[in-house]
Coordinates of C-alpha atoms in Angstrom, one line a residue:
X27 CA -3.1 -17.6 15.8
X28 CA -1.7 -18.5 12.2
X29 CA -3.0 -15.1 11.0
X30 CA -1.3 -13.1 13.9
X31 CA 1.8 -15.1 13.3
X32 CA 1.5 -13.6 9.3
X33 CA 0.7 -10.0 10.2
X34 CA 3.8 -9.9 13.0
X35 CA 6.0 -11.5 9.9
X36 CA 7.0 -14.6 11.4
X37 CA 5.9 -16.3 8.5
X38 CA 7.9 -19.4 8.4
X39 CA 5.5 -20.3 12.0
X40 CA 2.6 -19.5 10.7
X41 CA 2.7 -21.7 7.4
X42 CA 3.7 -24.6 10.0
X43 CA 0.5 -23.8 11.7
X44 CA -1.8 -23.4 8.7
X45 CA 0.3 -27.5 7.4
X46 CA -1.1 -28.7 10.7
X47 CA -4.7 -27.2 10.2
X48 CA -4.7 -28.6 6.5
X49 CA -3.7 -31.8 8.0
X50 CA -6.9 -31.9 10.2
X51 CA -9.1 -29.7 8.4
X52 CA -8.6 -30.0 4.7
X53 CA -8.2 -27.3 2.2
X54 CA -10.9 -24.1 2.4
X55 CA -10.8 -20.7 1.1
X56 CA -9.8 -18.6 4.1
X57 CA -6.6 -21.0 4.9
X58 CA -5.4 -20.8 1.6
X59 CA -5.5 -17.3 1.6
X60 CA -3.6 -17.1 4.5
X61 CA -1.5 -19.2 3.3
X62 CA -0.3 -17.2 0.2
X63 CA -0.2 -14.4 2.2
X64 CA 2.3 -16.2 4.9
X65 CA 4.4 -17.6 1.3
X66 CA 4.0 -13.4 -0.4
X67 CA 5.6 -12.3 3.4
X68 CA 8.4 -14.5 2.7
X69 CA 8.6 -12.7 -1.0
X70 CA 7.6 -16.5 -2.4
X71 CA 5.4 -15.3 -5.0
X72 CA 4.8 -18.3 -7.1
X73 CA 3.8 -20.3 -4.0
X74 CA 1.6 -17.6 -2.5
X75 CA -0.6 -16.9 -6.0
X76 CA -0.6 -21.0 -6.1
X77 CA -2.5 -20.6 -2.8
X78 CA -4.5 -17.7 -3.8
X79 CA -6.0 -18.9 -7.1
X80 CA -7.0 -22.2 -5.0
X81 CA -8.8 -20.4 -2.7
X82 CA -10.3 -18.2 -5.7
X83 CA -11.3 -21.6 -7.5
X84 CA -12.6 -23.3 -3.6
X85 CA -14.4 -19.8 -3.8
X86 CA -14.6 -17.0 -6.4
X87 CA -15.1 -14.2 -4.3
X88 CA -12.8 -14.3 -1.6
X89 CA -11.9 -10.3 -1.6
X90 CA -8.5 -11.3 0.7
X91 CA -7.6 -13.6 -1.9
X92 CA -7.6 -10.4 -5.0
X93 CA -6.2 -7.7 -2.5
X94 CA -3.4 -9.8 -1.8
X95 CA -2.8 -10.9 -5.3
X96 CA -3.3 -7.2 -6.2
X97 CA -0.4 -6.5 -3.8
X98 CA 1.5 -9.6 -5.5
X99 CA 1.6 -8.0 -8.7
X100 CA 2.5 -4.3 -7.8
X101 CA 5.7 -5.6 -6.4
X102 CA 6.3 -7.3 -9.2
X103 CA 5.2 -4.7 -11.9
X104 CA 2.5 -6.4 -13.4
X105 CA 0.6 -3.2 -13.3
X106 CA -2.6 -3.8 -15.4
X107 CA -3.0 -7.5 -13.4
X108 CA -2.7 -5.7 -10.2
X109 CA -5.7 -3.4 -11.4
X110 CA -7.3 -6.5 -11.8
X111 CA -7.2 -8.0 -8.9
X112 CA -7.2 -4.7 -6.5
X113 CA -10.5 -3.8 -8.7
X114 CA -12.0 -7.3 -7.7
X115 CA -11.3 -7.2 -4.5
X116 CA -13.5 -3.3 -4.2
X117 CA -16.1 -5.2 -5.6
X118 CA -16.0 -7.6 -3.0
X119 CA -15.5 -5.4 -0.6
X120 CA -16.2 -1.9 -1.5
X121 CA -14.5 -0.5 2.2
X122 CA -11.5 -2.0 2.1
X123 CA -9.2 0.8 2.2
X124 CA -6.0 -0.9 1.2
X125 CA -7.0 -1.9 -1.9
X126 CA -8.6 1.7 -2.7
X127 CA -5.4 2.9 -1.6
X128 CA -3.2 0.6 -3.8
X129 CA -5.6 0.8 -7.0
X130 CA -4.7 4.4 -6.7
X131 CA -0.9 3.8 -6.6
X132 CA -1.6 1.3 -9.2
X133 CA -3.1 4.2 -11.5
X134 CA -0.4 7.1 -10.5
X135 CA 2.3 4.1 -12.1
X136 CA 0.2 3.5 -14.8
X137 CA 0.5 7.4 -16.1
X138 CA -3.7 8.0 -14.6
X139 CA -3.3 10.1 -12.4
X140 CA -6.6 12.0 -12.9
X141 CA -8.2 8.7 -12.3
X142 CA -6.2 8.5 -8.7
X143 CA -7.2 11.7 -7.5
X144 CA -10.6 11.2 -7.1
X145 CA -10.1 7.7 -5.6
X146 CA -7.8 9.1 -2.6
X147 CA -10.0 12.5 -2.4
X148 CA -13.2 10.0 -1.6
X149 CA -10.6 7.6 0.8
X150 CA -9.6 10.9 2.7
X151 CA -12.9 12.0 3.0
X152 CA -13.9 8.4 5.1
X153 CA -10.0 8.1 6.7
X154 CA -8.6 11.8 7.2
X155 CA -5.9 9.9 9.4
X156 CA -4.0 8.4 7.2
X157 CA -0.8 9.4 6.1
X158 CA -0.1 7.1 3.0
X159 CA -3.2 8.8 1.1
X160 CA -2.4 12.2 2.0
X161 CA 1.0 11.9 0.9
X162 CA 0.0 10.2 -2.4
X163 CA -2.4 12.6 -3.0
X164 CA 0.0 15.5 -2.3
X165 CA 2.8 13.8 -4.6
X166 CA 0.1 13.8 -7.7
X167 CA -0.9 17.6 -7.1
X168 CA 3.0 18.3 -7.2
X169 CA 4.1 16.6 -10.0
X170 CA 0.4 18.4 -11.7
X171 CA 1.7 21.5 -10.8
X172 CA -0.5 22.6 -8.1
X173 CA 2.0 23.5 -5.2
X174 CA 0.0 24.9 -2.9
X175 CA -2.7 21.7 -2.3
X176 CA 0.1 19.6 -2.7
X177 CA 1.9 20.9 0.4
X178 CA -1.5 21.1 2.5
X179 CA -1.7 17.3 2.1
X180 CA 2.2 16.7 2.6
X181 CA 2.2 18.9 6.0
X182 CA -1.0 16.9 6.7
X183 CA 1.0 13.2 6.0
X184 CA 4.2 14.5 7.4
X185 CA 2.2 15.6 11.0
X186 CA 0.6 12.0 10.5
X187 CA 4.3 9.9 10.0
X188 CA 7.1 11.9 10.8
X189 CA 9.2 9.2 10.6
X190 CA 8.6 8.5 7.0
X191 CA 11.6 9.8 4.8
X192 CA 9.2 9.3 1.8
X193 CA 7.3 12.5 3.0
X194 CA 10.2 14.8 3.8
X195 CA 11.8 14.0 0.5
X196 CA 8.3 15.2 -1.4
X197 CA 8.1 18.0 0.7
X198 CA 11.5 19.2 0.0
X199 CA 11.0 19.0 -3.8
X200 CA 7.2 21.1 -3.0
X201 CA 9.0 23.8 -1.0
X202 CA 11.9 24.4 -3.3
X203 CA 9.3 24.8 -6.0
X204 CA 7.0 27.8 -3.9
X205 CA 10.7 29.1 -3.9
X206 CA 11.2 28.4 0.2
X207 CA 14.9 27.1 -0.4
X208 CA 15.6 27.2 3.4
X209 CA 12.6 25.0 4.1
X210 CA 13.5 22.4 1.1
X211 CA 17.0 22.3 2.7
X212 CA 15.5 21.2 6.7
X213 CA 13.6 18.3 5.2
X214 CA 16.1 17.4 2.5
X215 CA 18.3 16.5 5.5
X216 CA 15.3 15.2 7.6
X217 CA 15.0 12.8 4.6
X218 CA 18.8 12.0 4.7
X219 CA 18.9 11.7 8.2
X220 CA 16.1 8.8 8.0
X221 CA 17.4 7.0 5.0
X222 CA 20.7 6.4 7.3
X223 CA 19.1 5.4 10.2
X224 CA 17.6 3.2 8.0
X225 CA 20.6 1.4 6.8

């Protein structure tokens, strides 16, 4: 119940939950990993990686406990920690395909790209349904030059999400560059149009 609390963001319940399960129970891995991420879904970082490295020290490889820190520090920038910690959660659990994801966005930031591409090619290849990778992958090939790909893989993310502005605003910047200025225009305002229904 605590964890479903979490994952629906009511956070602020769900810590009063996991108090009342400490109180019974005593401290364990798994609830102090969902305590820190109840704490990092209220954006308190320094009392969600409190949590996590208990759990880490209770027991060192809880994967939950470095995907979540992984996610921790690419909000806050600390790129080459969130490698880290995304890395040693993969080795924990080689299919989680969050963390792939993020150590792939983690790597784009970091200016390694080439070391990205293969990462999403091989998550596509297991999960050709998801829209995060595909537009990733096609906002690498576009800023590498390589057009073409790149809009198979943003047509393929925008058919996926078409309500993420994200997508529309990489696909403009791919069509104006294969010199389709009336295409670049539609989702230039598509993008718009999102971002203010948004706010």
């Amino acid at each position: 119940y605590g964890l479903a609390l979490v994952r629906s963001e009511r956070a602020a319940e769900a810590q009063a939950v996991f108090a009342e399960l400490l109180a019974r129970h005593g401290d364990s891995p798994e609830l102090s990993v969902l305590l820190g991420q109840a704490h990092a879904q209220q954006g308190d970082f320094d009392s969600a990686s409190a949590a996590l490295y208990r759990a880490l020290k209770l027991k060192p490889d809880v994967a939950d406990a470095y995907a979540t820190l992984g996610v921790i520090y690419l909000k806050q920038g600390r790129l080459p920690d969130a490698e880290f910690a995304l890395k040693s959660a993969i080795a924990q659990s080689p299919d989680d395909f969050k963390s792939r994801h993020n150590l792939a966005l983690v790597l784009d930031q970091q200016g390694r790209p080439q070391e990205a591409l293969p990462l999403l090619r091989s998550l596509l290849e297991k999960r050709p349904e998801e829209a995060d990778a595909h537009y990733l992958l096609g906002k690498i090939l576009l800023a590498q030059g390589d057009t073409p790909e790149a809009l198979e893989q943003l047509r393929t993310a925008e058919r996926l999400a078409p309500e993420d502005a994200n997508i529309h605003y990489q696909l403009a910047q791919a069509y104006q560059k294969s010199g389709q200025p009336d295409l670049a225009q539609q989702h230039f305002d598509t993008f718009r149009k999102l971002k203010d229904q948004k706010r």
